[in-house]
Amino acid sequence: VCYPPNSIILKMFDGFFCQEGIEGVRASNRVAHSLASKLPPQSLMEVSKSEVLDAYQFPVLQRIVNRQKVLNGILDSAEGYKRRLRQLLQRQRERCRKREEREALRTRVAVLGEQLAREEGLMESELSGLTRKRECVDGTEERLRAKQLELGKKKCNHENSCVLHNNRREDLARLKRCQLYRQKTMVYSLSQAFEIRQVDDDLAICNIILPSFEQLEAAEQTGVVLGYLAQLVHHLGRILIIPLQYPVKPQGSKSTIYDNISDETLIENIREFPLYSRGSDRTLFQYAVYLLNKDVVQVKLHLTKS
């Protein structure tokens, strides 16, 4: 068996013993009764008798054992200190880790606070912008509401105007029907008063034959016939509400007609022309008959269109 340097080997109680903690040494199976029971099993080994000296006595060995116990106690205390130091180091590492986490959390909280302040600033600016927009929208809404109320009033007024207009239109239609009926009645009465009928190849009004244009001056009752015709045209214009181009002044056989349209007349400053041949200028009489024919054509065209 090989022993490390400075190894202590004891011979007692029919056995050989060495100090505790030597590696590679096989323990002996021969163990003493008292001391061997107190020593750890690793302290026993097999050695050669020639290598062991009988220089140790029991008190010395007892002292060695006691010192070994003291050393073991010191080792146990050292192990306890070592465990406490490891625990202390573990707690210190835990405190450092928690302190690092706390510092990281503080840094994170500071960064989040700055970010929150920036977000609050942006939110306040956006809120102010939204408030201004809301004010604009509220103003626009108020204006639109006012316009809506105004349009509602205008609509009510328009509806009332439509109702009034419809009523007036119905009244006007009724009045127009009444007017048309009255016009027809008056025209019929006028046709009975100034009866025009066919006599051979000529026309007669109030039983007086209407002569041709060439026979007007030679006819004896020219003024009477033209007076009847002028009065008929005049009353038809008033009944049918026809503004005659050449107004007629009915005076029986002394009727006249006016020309207020032409810029130049046959005789200066003459606007009234006679519808009778006796005692009047021939040219003025012919021109008066021409104007009366114009009025007759106008009344006929109006009746045709109506």
Short mmCIF file of C-alpha atoms in Angstrom, two decimals:
data_model
loop_
_atom_site.label_atom_id
_atom_site.label_comp_id
_atom_site.label_asym_id
_atom_site.label_seq_id
_atom_site.Cartn_x
_atom_site.Cartn_y
_atom_site.Cartn_z
CA VAL A 1 0.00 0.00 0.00
CA CYS A 2 1.30 3.50 -0.90
CA TYR A 3 0.68 6.32 1.60
CA PRO A 4 0.87 10.04 0.92
CA PRO A 5 3.62 12.02 2.58
CA ASN A 6 3.28 12.89 6.30
CA SER A 7 0.75 10.14 6.91
CA ILE A 8 0.29 8.93 10.51
CA ILE A 9 -0.22 5.15 10.96
CA LEU A 10 -1.21 3.75 14.38
CA LYS A 11 -0.96 0.16 15.68
CA MET A 12 -3.24 -0.69 18.50
CA PHE A 13 -5.82 -3.18 19.56
CA ASP A 14 -4.54 -5.68 17.03
CA GLY A 15 -5.08 -3.27 14.15
CA PHE A 16 -3.43 -0.52 12.15
CA PHE A 17 -5.06 2.87 11.82
CA CYS A 18 -4.37 6.04 9.78
CA GLN A 19 -5.73 9.57 9.82
CA GLU A 20 -9.04 10.33 8.19
CA GLY A 21 -9.22 11.64 4.59
CA ILE A 22 -6.51 9.57 2.81
CA GLU A 23 -7.73 8.53 -0.61
CA GLY A 24 -6.87 5.30 -2.33
CA VAL A 25 -6.40 3.34 0.89
CA ARG A 26 -8.55 0.26 1.52
CA ALA A 27 -9.97 0.01 5.03
CA SER A 28 -8.97 -3.01 7.24
CA ASN A 29 -11.51 -5.54 8.37
CA ARG A 30 -9.90 -5.95 11.82
CA VAL A 31 -11.36 -3.26 14.06
CA ALA A 32 -10.71 -2.87 17.80
CA HIS A 33 -13.51 -2.86 20.27
CA SER A 34 -13.33 0.62 21.87
CA LEU A 35 -11.21 3.00 19.77
CA ALA A 36 -12.06 1.44 16.43
CA SER A 37 -15.77 1.99 17.04
CA LYS A 38 -15.10 5.71 17.56
CA LEU A 39 -13.04 6.21 14.39
CA PRO A 40 -14.55 6.45 10.92
CA PRO A 41 -14.31 3.37 8.73
CA GLN A 42 -12.12 5.18 6.22
CA SER A 43 -9.38 5.46 8.84
CA LEU A 44 -8.73 1.71 8.76
CA MET A 45 -6.29 0.15 6.33
CA GLU A 46 -3.96 -2.83 5.86
CA VAL A 47 -0.23 -2.09 6.31
CA SER A 48 2.95 -4.02 6.65
CA LYS A 49 4.25 -4.62 10.22
CA SER A 50 7.79 -3.73 9.20
CA GLU A 51 6.70 -0.20 8.40
CA VAL A 52 5.03 0.49 11.79
CA LEU A 53 7.04 1.65 14.85
CA ASP A 54 6.06 0.97 18.47
CA ALA A 55 6.87 4.49 19.61
CA TYR A 56 3.34 5.60 20.59
CA GLN A 57 1.66 4.97 23.90
CA PHE A 58 -2.03 5.10 24.77
CA PRO A 59 -2.11 8.62 26.27
CA VAL A 60 -0.38 9.98 23.24
CA LEU A 61 -2.81 8.25 20.99
CA GLN A 62 -5.67 9.47 23.15
CA ARG A 63 -4.35 13.01 22.77
CA ILE A 64 -4.11 12.53 19.06
CA VAL A 65 -7.68 11.29 18.92
CA ASN A 66 -8.86 14.25 20.99
CA ARG A 67 -7.01 16.63 18.71
CA GLN A 68 -8.50 14.81 15.77
CA LYS A 69 -11.93 15.42 17.29
CA VAL A 70 -11.09 19.10 17.81
CA LEU A 71 -9.95 19.29 14.22
CA ASN A 72 -13.14 17.63 13.14
CA GLY A 73 -15.12 20.15 15.21
CA ILE A 74 -13.13 22.98 13.67
CA LEU A 75 -13.80 21.49 10.23
CA ASP A 76 -17.49 21.22 11.08
CA SER A 77 -17.48 24.85 12.25
CA ALA A 78 -15.68 25.82 9.05
CA GLU A 79 -18.29 23.95 7.07
CA GLY A 80 -20.99 25.78 9.02
CA TYR A 81 -19.30 29.10 8.34
CA LYS A 82 -18.92 28.10 4.75
CA ARG A 83 -22.62 27.25 4.54
CA ARG A 84 -23.54 30.53 6.24
CA LEU A 85 -21.20 32.37 3.88
CA ARG A 86 -22.77 30.61 0.92
CA GLN A 87 -26.21 31.51 2.25
CA LEU A 88 -25.07 35.08 2.85
CA LEU A 89 -23.62 35.22 -0.66
CA GLN A 90 -26.84 33.73 -2.01
CA ARG A 91 -28.89 36.34 -0.14
CA GLN A 92 -26.48 39.04 -1.31
CA ARG A 93 -26.80 37.83 -4.89
CA GLU A 94 -30.59 37.78 -4.44
CA ARG A 95 -30.49 41.33 -3.06
CA CYS A 96 -28.28 42.41 -5.99
CA ARG A 97 -30.61 40.74 -8.44
CA LYS A 98 -33.64 42.40 -6.83
CA ARG A 99 -31.77 45.72 -6.75
CA GLU A 100 -30.95 45.33 -10.45
CA GLU A 101 -34.57 44.44 -11.18
CA ARG A 102 -35.68 47.45 -9.10
CA GLU A 103 -33.33 49.75 -10.99
CA ALA A 104 -34.48 48.26 -14.30
CA LEU A 105 -38.08 48.79 -13.23
CA ARG A 106 -37.32 52.37 -12.19
CA THR A 107 -35.63 52.99 -15.54
CA ARG A 108 -38.58 51.37 -17.32
CA VAL A 109 -41.02 53.46 -15.28
CA ALA A 110 -39.07 56.64 -16.12
CA VAL A 111 -39.05 55.76 -19.83
CA LEU A 112 -42.74 54.93 -19.72
CA GLY A 113 -43.40 58.19 -17.85
CA GLU A 114 -41.60 60.20 -20.54
CA GLN A 115 -43.47 58.28 -23.22
CA LEU A 116 -46.73 58.88 -21.34
CA ALA A 117 -45.94 62.61 -21.10
CA ARG A 118 -45.29 62.73 -24.85
CA GLU A 119 -48.48 60.80 -25.54
CA GLU A 120 -50.43 63.13 -23.22
CA GLY A 121 -48.98 66.15 -25.06
CA LEU A 122 -49.96 64.67 -28.40
CA MET A 123 -53.36 63.75 -27.02
CA GLU A 124 -53.88 67.27 -25.68
CA SER A 125 -52.93 68.80 -29.05
CA GLU A 126 -55.24 66.37 -30.85
CA LEU A 127 -57.95 67.07 -28.27
CA SER A 128 -57.58 70.83 -28.80
CA GLY A 129 -57.77 70.28 -32.57
CA LEU A 130 -60.81 68.07 -32.14
CA THR A 131 -62.35 70.68 -29.84
CA ARG A 132 -61.86 73.38 -32.48
CA LYS A 133 -63.30 71.08 -35.13
CA ARG A 134 -66.19 70.27 -32.81
CA GLU A 135 -66.82 73.99 -32.33
CA CYS A 136 -66.77 74.47 -36.11
CA VAL A 137 -69.10 71.50 -36.53
CA ASP A 138 -71.41 72.88 -33.82
CA GLY A 139 -71.41 76.29 -35.53
CA THR A 140 -72.13 74.68 -38.88
CA GLU A 141 -74.84 72.56 -37.26
CA GLU A 142 -76.42 75.66 -35.72
CA ARG A 143 -76.32 77.45 -39.06
CA LEU A 144 -77.77 74.41 -40.82
CA ARG A 145 -80.45 74.13 -38.13
CA ALA A 146 -81.29 77.80 -38.58
CA LYS A 147 -81.36 77.33 -42.35
CA GLN A 148 -83.53 74.24 -41.86
CA LEU A 149 -85.96 76.23 -39.74
CA GLU A 150 -85.92 79.00 -42.29
CA LEU A 151 -86.47 76.51 -45.09
CA GLY A 152 -89.28 74.94 -43.05
CA LYS A 153 -90.91 78.35 -42.70
CA LYS A 154 -90.39 79.01 -46.39
CA LYS A 155 -91.83 75.57 -47.15
CA CYS A 156 -94.88 76.32 -45.03
CA ASN A 157 -95.22 79.70 -46.72
CA HIS A 158 -94.74 78.05 -50.10
CA GLU A 159 -97.37 75.43 -49.27
CA ASN A 160 -99.72 78.17 -48.13
CA SER A 161 -98.88 80.12 -51.29
CA CYS A 162 -99.51 76.96 -53.35
CA VAL A 163 -102.85 76.47 -51.63
CA LEU A 164 -103.69 80.13 -52.14
CA HIS A 165 -102.47 79.95 -55.72
CA ASN A 166 -104.54 76.84 -56.35
CA ASN A 167 -107.55 78.51 -54.82
CA ARG A 168 -106.93 81.61 -56.92
CA ARG A 169 -106.40 79.45 -59.99
CA GLU A 170 -109.66 77.67 -59.31
CA ASP A 171 -111.34 81.03 -58.75
CA LEU A 172 -109.78 82.36 -61.95
CA ALA A 173 -110.83 79.25 -63.86
CA ARG A 174 -114.35 79.64 -62.48
CA LEU A 175 -114.29 83.34 -63.32
CA LYS A 176 -112.90 82.53 -66.75
CA ARG A 177 -115.70 80.05 -67.33
CA CYS A 178 -118.17 82.63 -66.11
CA GLN A 179 -116.51 85.25 -68.31
CA LEU A 180 -116.57 82.92 -71.30
CA TYR A 181 -120.22 82.16 -70.67
CA ARG A 182 -120.93 85.86 -70.27
CA GLN A 183 -118.97 86.67 -73.43
CA LYS A 184 -120.89 84.06 -75.37
CA THR A 185 -124.14 85.44 -74.01
CA MET A 186 -123.18 89.01 -74.87
CA VAL A 187 -121.90 88.04 -78.33
CA TYR A 188 -125.14 86.20 -78.92
CA SER A 189 -127.12 89.25 -77.79
CA LEU A 190 -124.89 91.44 -79.97
CA SER A 191 -125.51 89.15 -82.94
CA GLN A 192 -129.26 89.50 -82.31
CA ALA A 193 -128.93 93.28 -82.07
CA PHE A 194 -126.79 93.61 -85.20
CA GLU A 195 -128.13 90.77 -87.29
CA ILE A 196 -126.00 89.89 -90.28
CA ARG A 197 -127.55 87.66 -92.93
CA GLN A 198 -127.10 86.71 -96.57
CA VAL A 199 -129.24 88.57 -99.10
CA ASP A 200 -128.72 87.08 -102.57
CA ASP A 201 -125.01 87.59 -103.19
CA ASP A 202 -124.59 90.40 -100.63
CA LEU A 203 -124.45 90.70 -96.85
CA ALA A 204 -126.92 92.76 -94.91
CA ILE A 205 -126.61 94.20 -91.41
CA CYS A 206 -129.78 95.30 -89.69
CA ASN A 207 -131.54 94.73 -93.04
CA ILE A 208 -129.17 97.21 -94.75
CA ILE A 209 -127.05 95.76 -97.53
CA LEU A 210 -123.29 96.26 -97.20
CA PRO A 211 -122.09 97.84 -100.49
CA SER A 212 -118.74 97.03 -102.05
CA PHE A 213 -115.76 99.35 -101.67
CA GLU A 214 -116.42 100.95 -105.08
CA GLN A 215 -120.12 101.59 -104.26
CA LEU A 216 -119.57 103.07 -100.79
CA GLU A 217 -119.45 106.70 -101.90
CA ALA A 218 -122.52 106.37 -104.19
CA ALA A 219 -124.65 104.50 -101.62
CA GLU A 220 -127.23 106.62 -99.83
CA GLN A 221 -126.97 104.84 -96.42
CA THR A 222 -123.16 104.48 -96.35
CA GLY A 223 -122.77 106.33 -93.06
CA VAL A 224 -125.52 104.22 -91.41
CA VAL A 225 -124.05 100.89 -92.57
CA LEU A 226 -120.49 101.85 -91.53
CA GLY A 227 -121.89 103.19 -88.24
CA TYR A 228 -123.55 99.82 -87.51
CA LEU A 229 -120.36 97.99 -88.49
CA ALA A 230 -118.14 100.31 -86.42
CA GLN A 231 -120.42 99.90 -83.41
CA LEU A 232 -120.38 96.08 -83.84
CA VAL A 233 -116.56 96.00 -84.06
CA HIS A 234 -116.26 98.32 -81.08
CA HIS A 235 -118.55 96.23 -78.87
CA LEU A 236 -116.88 92.96 -79.94
CA GLY A 237 -113.47 94.40 -79.01
CA ARG A 238 -114.72 95.41 -75.58
CA ILE A 239 -116.60 92.15 -74.94
CA LEU A 240 -113.73 89.87 -76.08
CA ILE A 241 -111.08 92.15 -74.55
CA ILE A 242 -109.37 92.77 -77.88
CA PRO A 243 -107.15 95.87 -77.98
CA LEU A 244 -108.03 97.20 -81.44
CA GLN A 245 -105.12 98.59 -83.39
CA TYR A 246 -107.33 101.41 -84.59
CA PRO A 247 -109.87 102.48 -81.96
CA VAL A 248 -113.41 103.21 -83.14
CA LYS A 249 -115.64 105.99 -81.85
CA PRO A 250 -119.23 104.82 -82.55
CA GLN A 251 -121.59 107.76 -83.15
CA GLY A 252 -124.17 106.23 -85.40
CA SER A 253 -123.93 107.60 -88.96
CA LYS A 254 -121.20 110.00 -87.82
CA SER A 255 -118.77 107.38 -86.46
CA THR A 256 -115.00 107.93 -86.70
CA ILE A 257 -111.82 105.81 -86.35
CA TYR A 258 -108.41 106.74 -84.95
CA ASP A 259 -104.91 106.00 -86.26
CA ASN A 260 -102.41 106.30 -83.38
CA ILE A 261 -99.84 103.93 -84.90
CA SER A 262 -98.68 105.43 -88.19
CA ASP A 263 -95.95 108.04 -87.91
CA GLU A 264 -97.00 109.85 -91.05
CA THR A 265 -100.60 110.56 -91.97
CA LEU A 266 -102.21 111.83 -95.12
CA ILE A 267 -102.75 115.25 -93.61
CA GLU A 268 -100.53 116.63 -90.89
CA ASN A 269 -101.79 116.35 -87.30
CA ILE A 270 -104.88 114.34 -88.32
CA ARG A 271 -105.48 111.17 -86.25
CA GLU A 272 -109.28 110.89 -86.51
CA PHE A 273 -110.86 109.79 -89.76
CA PRO A 274 -114.58 109.84 -90.68
CA LEU A 275 -116.58 106.71 -91.52
CA TYR A 276 -119.16 108.68 -93.53
CA SER A 277 -118.82 110.12 -97.04
CA ARG A 278 -121.28 112.99 -96.89
CA GLY A 279 -119.51 116.25 -96.03
CA SER A 280 -116.01 114.68 -95.61
CA ASP A 281 -112.87 114.41 -97.67
CA ARG A 282 -112.90 111.43 -100.05
CA THR A 283 -109.31 110.39 -99.23
CA LEU A 284 -109.88 110.53 -95.49
CA PHE A 285 -113.09 108.51 -95.88
CA GLN A 286 -111.36 105.81 -97.92
CA TYR A 287 -108.51 105.61 -95.41
CA ALA A 288 -111.06 105.32 -92.57
CA VAL A 289 -112.73 102.40 -94.38
CA TYR A 290 -109.29 100.80 -94.83
CA LEU A 291 -108.59 101.10 -91.08
CA LEU A 292 -112.03 99.65 -90.25
CA ASN A 293 -111.25 96.65 -92.46
CA LYS A 294 -108.01 96.17 -90.47
CA ASP A 295 -110.02 96.05 -87.24
CA VAL A 296 -112.47 93.57 -88.73
CA VAL A 297 -109.57 91.31 -89.79
CA GLN A 298 -108.07 91.53 -86.26
CA VAL A 299 -111.36 90.54 -84.61
CA LYS A 300 -111.81 87.68 -87.08
CA LEU A 301 -108.28 86.33 -86.42
CA HIS A 302 -108.90 86.49 -82.66
CA LEU A 303 -112.14 84.58 -82.97
CA THR A 304 -110.43 81.99 -85.20
CA LYS A 305 -107.66 81.42 -82.63
CA SER A 306 -110.08 81.27 -79.74
#
